[in-house]
CSV table of C-alpha atoms in Angstrom, one decimal:
chain,number,residue,atom,x,y,z
P,48,MET,CA,74.4,96.4,101.6
P,49,VAL,CA,77.8,97.1,103.3
P,50,ARG,CA,79.3,100.6,103.7
P,51,PHE,CA,83.0,100.9,104.9
P,52,LEU,CA,85.9,103.3,104.6
P,53,HIS,CA,88.9,102.4,102.6
P,54,THR,CA,92.3,104.1,103.2
P,55,ALA,CA,96.0,103.2,103.1
P,56,ASP,CA,99.5,104.5,103.3
P,57,TRP,CA,99.3,106.5,106.5
P,58,GLN,CA,103.1,105.9,107.0
P,59,ILE,CA,103.1,107.3,110.6
P,60,GLY,CA,106.6,108.3,111.6
P,61,MET,CA,107.6,109.4,108.0
P,62,THR,CA,110.2,112.1,107.8
P,63,ARG,CA,111.0,114.3,104.6
P,64,ARG,CA,114.6,115.5,104.1
P,65,PHE,CA,113.4,118.7,102.5
P,66,LEU,CA,111.5,119.9,105.6
P,67,SER,CA,113.1,122.2,108.1
P,68,SER,CA,113.4,121.1,111.8
P,69,GLU,CA,110.6,123.6,112.4
P,70,ALA,CA,108.2,122.0,109.8
P,71,GLN,CA,108.9,118.4,110.3
P,72,PRO,CA,107.1,118.0,113.5
P,73,ARG,CA,104.0,119.6,111.9
P,74,PHE,CA,104.2,117.1,109.1
P,75,SER,CA,104.5,114.2,111.6
P,76,GLN,CA,101.6,115.3,113.8
P,77,SER,CA,99.4,115.6,110.7
P,78,ARG,CA,99.8,112.0,109.9
P,79,VAL,CA,98.4,111.2,113.3
P,80,ASP,CA,95.7,114.0,113.2
P,81,VAL,CA,94.3,112.6,109.9
P,82,ILE,CA,93.3,109.4,111.7
P,83,ARG,CA,90.9,111.4,113.9
P,84,ARG,CA,89.5,113.2,110.8
P,85,LEU,CA,88.9,110.0,108.7
P,86,GLY,CA,87.3,108.5,112.0
P,87,ARG,CA,84.7,111.4,111.8
P,88,VAL,CA,84.1,110.6,108.2
P,89,ALA,CA,83.5,107.1,109.0
P,90,GLN,CA,81.0,108.0,111.7
P,91,ASP,CA,79.2,110.6,109.6
P,92,GLN,CA,78.9,108.3,106.7
P,93,ALA,CA,77.6,105.3,108.8
P,94,CYS,CA,80.6,103.2,107.9
P,95,ALA,CA,80.5,99.7,109.5
P,96,PHE,CA,84.4,99.6,109.7
P,97,VAL,CA,87.6,101.1,108.4
P,98,VAL,CA,90.2,99.0,106.4
P,99,VAL,CA,93.8,100.3,106.1
P,100,CYS,CA,95.5,98.6,103.2
P,101,GLY,CA,99.1,98.5,104.2
P,102,ASP,CA,101.9,100.9,105.3
P,103,VAL,CA,100.2,102.1,108.4
P,104,PHE,CA,103.6,102.8,109.9
P,105,GLU,CA,106.7,104.2,107.9
P,106,SER,CA,108.7,101.4,109.2
P,107,ASN,CA,109.0,98.7,112.0
P,108,GLN,CA,111.8,100.8,113.8
P,109,LEU,CA,109.7,103.5,115.5
P,110,THR,CA,109.9,105.1,118.9
P,111,PRO,CA,107.4,104.0,121.4
P,112,GLN,CA,106.1,107.5,121.5
P,113,THR,CA,105.3,107.4,117.8
P,114,VAL,CA,103.4,104.1,118.1
P,115,ARG,CA,101.5,105.3,121.2
P,116,ARG,CA,100.3,108.5,119.6
P,117,ALA,CA,99.1,106.6,116.7
P,118,LEU,CA,97.2,104.1,119.0
P,119,GLU,CA,95.8,107.0,120.9
P,120,ALA,CA,94.4,108.5,117.7
P,121,LEU,CA,92.9,105.2,116.7
P,122,ARG,CA,91.2,105.0,120.0
P,123,SER,CA,89.0,107.9,118.8
P,124,VAL,CA,87.7,106.0,115.7
P,125,PRO,CA,84.2,105.0,116.6
P,126,VAL,CA,84.2,101.8,114.4
P,127,PRO,CA,86.4,98.7,114.1
P,128,VAL,CA,89.6,99.2,112.3
P,129,TYR,CA,91.4,96.6,110.3
P,130,LEU,CA,95.1,97.1,109.6
P,131,LEU,CA,97.0,95.3,106.9
P,132,PRO,CA,100.9,95.0,107.1
P,133,GLY,CA,102.5,96.3,103.9
P,134,ASN,CA,106.0,96.6,102.6
P,135,HIS,CA,107.0,99.5,105.0
P,136,ASP,CA,105.6,97.6,108.0
P,137,PRO,CA,105.7,93.9,107.1
P,138,LEU,CA,105.1,91.0,109.6
P,139,ASP,CA,108.7,90.2,110.1
P,140,ALA,CA,110.7,89.5,113.1
P,141,MET,CA,110.8,93.1,114.1
P,142,SER,CA,107.3,93.9,113.3
P,143,VAL,CA,105.7,96.8,115.0
P,144,TYR,CA,102.5,94.8,115.2
P,145,THR,CA,104.0,92.2,117.5
P,146,SER,CA,105.9,94.9,119.6
P,147,ALA,CA,105.1,95.0,123.4
P,148,VAL,CA,103.8,98.6,122.9
P,149,PHE,CA,101.4,97.6,120.1
P,150,ARG,CA,100.2,94.3,121.8
P,151,GLU,CA,99.6,95.9,125.1
P,152,GLU,CA,98.1,99.3,124.1
P,153,ALA,CA,96.2,98.8,120.9
P,154,PRO,CA,92.5,99.4,121.4
P,155,GLU,CA,90.1,96.5,121.4
P,156,HIS,CA,88.4,97.6,118.2
P,157,VAL,CA,91.8,97.7,116.3
P,158,HIS,CA,92.7,94.4,114.5
P,159,VAL,CA,95.6,93.3,112.5
P,160,LEU,CA,95.0,91.3,109.4
P,161,ASP,CA,97.9,89.1,110.1
P,162,GLY,CA,97.0,85.9,107.9
P,163,PRO,CA,96.4,85.5,104.2
P,164,GLY,CA,92.9,84.6,103.2
P,165,PRO,CA,89.3,85.3,104.4
P,166,HIS,CA,88.7,87.0,107.7
P,167,ARG,CA,85.1,87.1,108.9
P,168,VAL,CA,84.7,90.6,110.5
P,169,ALA,CA,81.0,90.9,110.6
P,170,PRO,CA,77.9,88.8,109.8
P,171,GLY,CA,77.9,88.5,106.1
P,172,VAL,CA,81.3,90.3,105.6
P,173,GLU,CA,84.7,88.7,104.7
P,174,LEU,CA,87.9,90.6,104.2
P,175,VAL,CA,90.3,88.6,102.0
P,176,ALA,CA,93.7,89.8,103.4
P,177,ALA,CA,97.1,89.6,101.7
P,178,PRO,CA,99.5,90.8,104.4
P,179,TRP,CA,103.2,91.3,103.7
P,180,GLY,CA,105.6,89.0,105.8
P,181,SER,CA,108.7,90.6,104.4
P,182,LYS,CA,109.8,93.6,102.4
P,183,HIS,CA,110.5,91.4,99.2
P,184,PRO,CA,107.9,88.7,99.1
P,185,GLY,CA,108.8,87.7,95.4
P,186,ARG,CA,105.2,86.6,94.6
P,187,ASP,CA,101.7,88.0,94.0
P,188,LEU,CA,100.3,88.0,97.6
P,189,VAL,CA,96.8,89.0,96.6
P,190,ALA,CA,96.6,86.0,94.0
P,191,GLU,CA,97.9,83.7,96.9
P,192,ALA,CA,95.2,85.0,99.3
P,193,LEU,CA,92.5,84.7,96.7
P,194,SER,CA,93.4,81.1,96.0
P,195,VAL,CA,92.2,79.9,99.4
P,196,VAL,CA,88.7,81.4,98.8
P,197,ASP,CA,86.0,79.1,97.9
P,198,GLN,CA,85.5,79.0,94.1
P,199,GLY,CA,82.3,80.2,92.5
P,200,PRO,CA,80.0,83.1,93.6
P,201,ALA,CA,80.0,84.1,97.2
P,202,PRO,CA,77.2,82.7,99.4
P,203,ALA,CA,74.0,84.6,99.3
P,204,GLY,CA,74.2,87.6,101.6
P,205,THR,CA,77.9,87.6,101.9
P,206,VAL,CA,80.1,90.5,100.8
P,207,ARG,CA,83.8,89.7,100.1
P,208,VAL,CA,86.3,92.5,100.0
P,209,VAL,CA,89.9,91.8,99.0
P,210,VAL,CA,92.5,93.8,101.0
P,211,GLY,CA,95.9,94.1,99.3
P,212,HIS,CA,99.1,96.2,99.0
P,213,GLY,CA,101.4,96.7,96.2
P,214,ALA,CA,101.6,97.6,92.5
P,215,VAL,CA,99.3,96.1,90.0
P,216,ASP,CA,100.6,94.8,86.8
P,217,GLU,CA,98.9,97.4,84.7
P,218,LEU,CA,100.6,100.2,86.5
P,219,ASP,CA,103.9,98.7,87.6
P,220,PRO,CA,106.8,100.0,85.5
P,221,ASP,CA,108.7,96.9,86.2
P,222,ARG,CA,106.9,94.2,84.2
P,223,ARG,CA,109.2,91.6,85.6
P,224,ASN,CA,108.4,92.2,89.1
P,225,PRO,CA,107.1,88.8,90.6
P,226,ALA,CA,105.2,90.6,93.4
P,227,SER,CA,103.0,92.7,90.9
P,228,ILE,CA,99.3,92.1,91.5
P,229,SER,CA,97.8,90.5,88.5
P,230,THR,CA,94.5,92.3,87.7
P,231,GLY,CA,93.1,89.7,85.2
P,232,PRO,CA,92.1,87.1,87.9
P,233,LEU,CA,90.7,89.8,90.1
P,234,ARG,CA,88.4,91.1,87.3
P,235,ALA,CA,87.3,87.5,86.6
P,236,ALA,CA,86.5,87.0,90.3
P,237,LEU,CA,84.5,90.2,90.4
P,238,ASP,CA,82.5,89.3,87.2
P,239,GLU,CA,81.8,85.9,88.8
P,240,GLY,CA,80.7,87.4,92.0
P,241,GLN,CA,83.3,85.5,94.1
P,242,ILE,CA,84.5,88.8,95.4
P,243,HIS,CA,82.8,92.2,95.3
P,244,TYR,CA,85.6,94.9,95.8
P,245,VAL,CA,89.3,95.1,95.7
P,246,ALA,CA,90.8,97.7,98.2
P,247,LEU,CA,94.5,98.5,97.5
P,248,GLY,CA,97.3,100.4,99.1
P,249,ASP,CA,100.8,101.4,98.1
P,250,ARG,CA,100.0,103.9,95.4
P,251,HIS,CA,99.7,107.3,97.0
P,252,SER,CA,97.5,108.8,94.2
P,253,ARG,CA,93.8,108.0,94.4
P,254,THR,CA,93.3,105.6,91.5
P,255,GLN,CA,90.6,103.6,89.9
P,256,VAL,CA,92.3,100.7,88.2
P,257,GLY,CA,90.6,100.0,84.7
P,258,ASP,CA,87.5,101.6,83.3
P,259,ARG,CA,85.0,100.3,85.8
P,260,PRO,CA,84.6,100.5,89.5
P,261,GLY,CA,85.8,97.6,91.6
P,262,ILE,CA,89.6,97.9,91.9
P,263,HIS,CA,90.7,101.1,93.7
P,264,TYR,CA,93.7,102.6,95.4
P,265,SER,CA,92.5,105.1,98.0
P,266,GLY,CA,95.8,107.1,97.9
P,267,ALA,CA,97.5,108.4,101.0
P,268,PRO,CA,95.3,110.6,103.3
P,269,GLU,CA,98.1,113.1,103.6
P,270,ALA,CA,100.3,114.0,100.7
P,271,THR,CA,103.9,113.1,100.7
P,272,ALA,CA,105.4,114.1,97.4
P,273,TRP,CA,105.0,116.2,94.2
P,274,ARG,CA,104.3,113.2,91.9
P,275,GLU,CA,101.1,112.3,93.7
P,276,GLU,CA,97.8,112.8,92.0
P,277,ARG,CA,94.7,113.3,94.0
P,278,PRO,CA,96.3,112.5,97.4
P,279,GLY,CA,94.6,113.5,100.7
P,280,ASP,CA,91.4,111.4,100.2
P,281,VAL,CA,89.7,108.3,101.8
P,282,LEU,CA,87.0,106.3,100.0
P,283,VAL,CA,83.7,105.5,101.3
P,284,VAL,CA,82.6,102.2,99.6
P,285,GLU,CA,79.2,100.9,99.3
P,286,VAL,CA,79.0,97.2,98.3
P,287,GLU,CA,75.8,95.2,97.5
P,288,PRO,CA,76.0,91.8,95.7
P,289,GLY,CA,74.4,92.1,92.3
P,290,ALA,CA,74.8,95.9,92.1
P,291,GLU,CA,77.5,98.1,90.9
P,292,VAL,CA,80.0,99.3,93.6
P,293,ARG,CA,79.7,102.8,94.6
P,294,VAL,CA,82.9,104.7,95.6
P,295,THR,CA,82.8,108.2,97.0
P,296,PRO,CA,86.1,110.1,97.9
P,297,HIS,CA,86.3,112.3,100.9
P,298,HIS,CA,89.0,114.9,101.3
P,299,VAL,CA,90.8,114.7,104.7
P,300,GLY,CA,94.3,115.9,103.9
P,301,THR,CA,95.8,119.2,105.0
P,302,TRP,CA,99.2,119.2,103.2
P,303,SER,CA,99.8,120.1,99.6
P,304,PHE,CA,102.7,119.9,97.2
P,305,HIS,CA,103.2,122.4,94.3
P,306,LEU,CA,105.5,122.3,91.3
P,307,VAL,CA,105.8,125.9,90.1
P,308,GLN,CA,107.1,126.2,86.7
P,309,GLU,CA,107.9,129.7,85.3
P,310,ARG,CA,110.0,131.4,82.6
P,311,LEU,CA,111.4,134.6,83.9
P,312,GLY,CA,112.7,137.6,82.0
P,313,SER,CA,111.1,140.7,83.3
P,314,ASP,CA,109.9,142.5,86.4
P,315,ALA,CA,106.4,141.5,85.4
P,316,ASP,CA,107.4,138.0,85.5
P,317,LEU,CA,108.7,138.3,88.9
P,318,ASP,CA,105.4,140.1,90.0
P,319,ALA,CA,103.5,137.1,88.7
P,320,LEU,CA,105.6,134.6,90.5
P,321,ASP,CA,105.3,136.6,93.8
P,322,ALA,CA,101.5,136.7,93.4
P,323,ARG,CA,101.3,133.0,92.6
P,324,LEU,CA,103.3,132.1,95.8
P,325,ARG,CA,101.3,134.5,97.8
P,326,ALA,CA,98.0,133.0,96.8
P,327,LEU,CA,98.8,129.5,98.0
P,328,PRO,CA,96.6,128.5,100.9
P,329,ASP,CA,97.7,127.0,104.1
P,330,LYS,CA,101.3,128.0,103.5
P,331,ASP,CA,102.6,126.3,106.7
P,332,ARG,CA,101.6,122.9,105.2
P,333,ALA,CA,102.5,123.8,101.5
P,334,VAL,CA,105.7,122.4,100.0
P,335,VAL,CA,106.8,124.2,96.8
P,336,ARG,CA,109.4,123.2,94.2
P,337,LEU,CA,110.5,125.8,91.8
P,338,ALA,CA,111.5,125.0,88.1
P,339,LEU,CA,112.7,128.4,86.8
P,340,ARG,CA,114.1,129.2,83.3
P,341,GLY,CA,115.1,132.4,81.7
P,342,GLU,CA,117.4,135.3,81.9
P,343,LEU,CA,117.5,138.1,84.7
P,344,THR,CA,119.6,141.0,85.3
P,345,VAL,CA,121.7,141.1,88.3
P,346,ALA,CA,119.0,143.4,90.1
P,347,GLN,CA,116.1,141.2,88.9
P,348,HIS,CA,117.9,138.2,90.4
P,349,ALA,CA,118.4,140.1,93.6
P,350,ARG,CA,114.6,140.6,93.7
P,351,LEU,CA,114.0,136.9,93.0
P,352,GLU,CA,116.2,136.0,96.0
P,353,GLU,CA,114.3,138.3,98.2
P,354,VAL,CA,110.9,136.9,96.9
P,355,CYS,CA,112.0,133.3,97.7
P,356,ALA,CA,113.4,134.2,101.1
P,357,ARG,CA,110.1,135.9,102.1
P,358,HIS,CA,108.0,133.0,101.0
P,359,ARG,CA,110.3,130.5,102.4
P,360,ASP,CA,109.6,132.0,105.9
P,361,THR,CA,105.9,131.2,105.6
P,362,LEU,CA,106.0,128.0,103.5
P,363,ALA,CA,106.6,124.5,104.8
P,364,ALA,CA,109.5,124.2,102.3
P,365,LEU,CA,110.6,126.1,99.2
P,366,ASP,CA,113.3,124.7,97.1
P,367,GLN,CA,114.5,124.6,93.4
P,368,TRP,CA,114.4,121.6,91.2
P,369,GLY,CA,118.0,121.7,90.0
P,370,ARG,CA,117.8,119.6,86.8
P,371,HIS,CA,114.8,121.8,85.6
P,372,THR,CA,116.1,125.1,86.6
P,373,ASP,CA,118.2,127.2,84.2
P,374,LEU,CA,118.5,130.8,85.1
P,375,ALA,CA,121.0,133.1,83.4
P,376,VAL,CA,122.3,136.3,85.2
P,377,LEU,CA,123.0,139.2,82.9
P,378,ASP,CA,125.3,142.1,83.6
P,379,ASP,CA,122.9,145.2,83.6
P,380,GLY,CA,125.8,147.7,83.9
P,381,THR,CA,125.3,148.4,87.6
P,382,ASP,CA,128.4,150.0,89.0
P,383,TRP,CA,129.1,147.7,91.8
P,384,GLU,CA,132.5,149.3,92.6
P,385,ASP,CA,130.5,152.3,94.1
P,386,LEU,CA,129.6,150.1,96.9
P,387,GLY,CA,133.2,150.1,98.2
P,388,LEU,CA,133.2,146.2,98.7
P,389,GLY,CA,136.5,144.5,99.6
P,390,GLY,CA,137.8,141.1,100.3
P,391,PHE,CA,135.8,138.0,99.1
P,392,LEU,CA,132.9,140.1,98.0
P,393,ALA,CA,134.9,142.3,95.7
P,394,THR,CA,136.5,139.2,94.2
P,395,ALA,CA,133.2,137.5,93.7
P,396,VAL,CA,131.8,140.6,92.0
P,397,GLU,CA,134.7,140.7,89.5
P,398,GLU,CA,134.1,137.0,88.6
P,399,ILE,CA,130.4,137.5,88.3
P,400,ARG,CA,130.9,140.6,86.1
P,401,ALA,CA,133.5,138.7,83.9
P,402,SER,CA,131.2,135.7,83.5
P,403,ALA,CA,127.8,137.5,83.1
P,404,ARG,CA,126.7,138.3,79.6
P,405,PRO,CA,126.1,142.1,79.0
P,406,VAL,CA,122.5,142.8,78.2
P,407,GLY,CA,122.1,142.8,74.5
P,408,GLY,CA,125.6,141.4,74.1
P,409,ALA,CA,124.9,137.8,73.1
P,410,VAL,CA,127.5,137.7,70.3
P,411,ASP,CA,131.1,138.6,70.3
P,412,GLU,CA,131.7,140.4,67.0
P,413,ASP,CA,135.4,139.9,67.0
P,414,GLY,CA,134.9,136.1,67.5
P,415,ALA,CA,132.3,136.1,64.6
P,416,GLU,CA,134.7,138.0,62.4
P,417,ALA,CA,137.6,135.6,63.1
P,418,GLU,CA,135.4,132.6,62.2
P,419,ALA,CA,134.2,134.3,59.0
P,420,GLU,CA,137.8,135.0,58.0
P,421,ALA,CA,138.7,131.3,58.4
P,422,GLU,CA,135.8,130.1,56.4
P,423,GLY,CA,136.6,132.6,53.7
P,424,ALA,CA,140.2,131.4,53.5
P,425,GLY,CA,138.8,127.7,53.1
P,426,LEU,CA,139.9,126.7,56.6
P,427,GLY,CA,137.3,124.8,58.7
P,428,VAL,CA,137.1,126.0,62.2
P,429,GLY,CA,139.3,123.7,64.3
P,430,GLU,CA,140.4,121.9,61.3
P,431,ASP,CA,143.5,123.3,59.6
P,432,ARG,CA,144.0,126.4,61.5
P,433,PRO,CA,145.9,125.5,64.7
P,434,GLY,CA,144.3,126.9,67.9
P,435,LEU,CA,141.2,128.3,66.3
P,436,GLU,CA,138.9,125.8,68.0
P,437,GLU,CA,140.4,126.5,71.4
P,438,GLU,CA,140.0,130.1,70.7
P,439,ARG,CA,136.4,129.7,69.8
P,440,ARG,CA,135.5,127.7,72.8
P,441,GLY,CA,137.2,130.3,74.9
P,442,GLU,CA,135.1,133.1,73.4
P,443,GLU,CA,132.0,131.1,73.8
P,444,ALA,CA,132.7,130.6,77.5
P,445,ALA,CA,133.3,134.2,78.0
P,446,ARG,CA,129.9,135.0,76.2
P,447,GLU,CA,128.0,132.5,78.3
P,448,PRO,CA,125.9,134.2,81.1
P,449,PHE,CA,126.6,133.3,84.8
P,450,ARG,CA,124.3,130.6,86.0
P,451,PRO,CA,124.1,130.5,89.8
P,452,GLY,CA,124.7,127.0,91.3
P,453,ARG,CA,126.0,125.3,88.0
P,454,ASP,CA,128.4,122.4,88.6
P,455,ASP,CA,131.5,124.1,87.4
P,456,ASP,CA,131.0,127.2,89.5
P,457,GLU,CA,134.0,126.5,91.8
P,458,THR,CA,134.0,129.9,93.4
P,459,SER,CA,130.5,129.4,94.9
P,460,ALA,CA,129.6,132.8,93.6
P,461,ARG,CA,126.0,132.3,94.3
P,462,ASP,CA,126.5,132.5,98.0
P,463,ALA,CA,128.3,135.8,97.6
P,464,LEU,CA,125.5,137.2,95.4
P,465,ALA,CA,123.0,136.5,98.1
P,466,LEU,CA,124.9,138.5,100.6
P,467,LEU,CA,125.6,141.2,98.1
P,468,TYR,CA,122.0,141.5,97.2
P,469,ARG,CA,121.1,142.2,100.9
P,470,LEU,CA,123.9,144.7,101.0
P,471,THR,CA,122.7,146.6,98.1
P,472,ARG,CA,119.2,146.7,99.6
P,473,GLY,CA,120.3,148.5,102.8
P,474,GLY,CA,122.4,146.2,104.9
P,475,VAL,CA,122.5,142.8,106.4
P,476,ALA,CA,119.9,141.8,109.0
């Protein structure tokens, strides 16, 4: 029996555009720190080695400091580590794996799987590697690596593990992708006993391919995006020829991504949103995207802005998912003139008041009566009565509530609102 740790997609050196200059260093450091944590898992679980299935580094153009810090973290892993070049860090002319820093400073127990086909890594253990030599190979690299393995069942006492990177045909949305990994031949090889496990990288979500153990994506050990499912894990794999593979996930990640979808329309809804954000653990490593819909009064929208500003100070990032956000601001009758505002703010207030729909005033009765009169006279709206369609469109635009940030908001009134909110709460800090 062989036990090893399967991981992938460390992407050391990754940056995220939605992170602030204060949060990005924490994110970068976490991708190095997780190497030490998974090393402890390998030690605690008595793993014989660690295999990293591609995209160890975010790219081949990294600073020497970034590479050195990764190598220093790898130095703490107490078992041999095998690195597979992937699409982010292929073995091309500029490969990080052939750089002077890597060649001179990589620990002795860290090895690069730099050739396709079997690599004997221990007595009775072979890794069938499928390294990437470029970002666009144009062929199934795993099938190519498997083609040089002896046909038929593996010799008695030999465990073979395929180490690959890329999308499998079952999960690849691009069915015409020539680099997709074909799962049919892999299942046939597993059934025959030619190979015993397929360790894959590229998919950041921990995924079992098919309905039985044997082909797995470990997922990324640290989360990188909202769409990922079950990130932050590594897999401890036990393989014994003739027995079913045993795969056990271990959580090592510290970052989390949250999509918060809410419909807002009352103070109670705002209370619930505030409580939901407050309950998030490890806020300095939590990234939140808001998808908010509904209608709020100006005062309620002011409070929403305050809630977001407060949580933005403690979260790693908080932003709004624009195409899934549709919040209308209603005029609640507040007498803004009493604030004595002037200049740009006064102009913005007037524009907002003119655009906001009065609470309870969804329908313009004069406009409705005009349409009714036209229909009663046998005139279709915008048909035989000149100018009625333009009139109707103008009335609908006037009735439409103000939506901060919409594309046609040329006055950038949302920025003015944010400042106005703070003024009404007692001044600008």
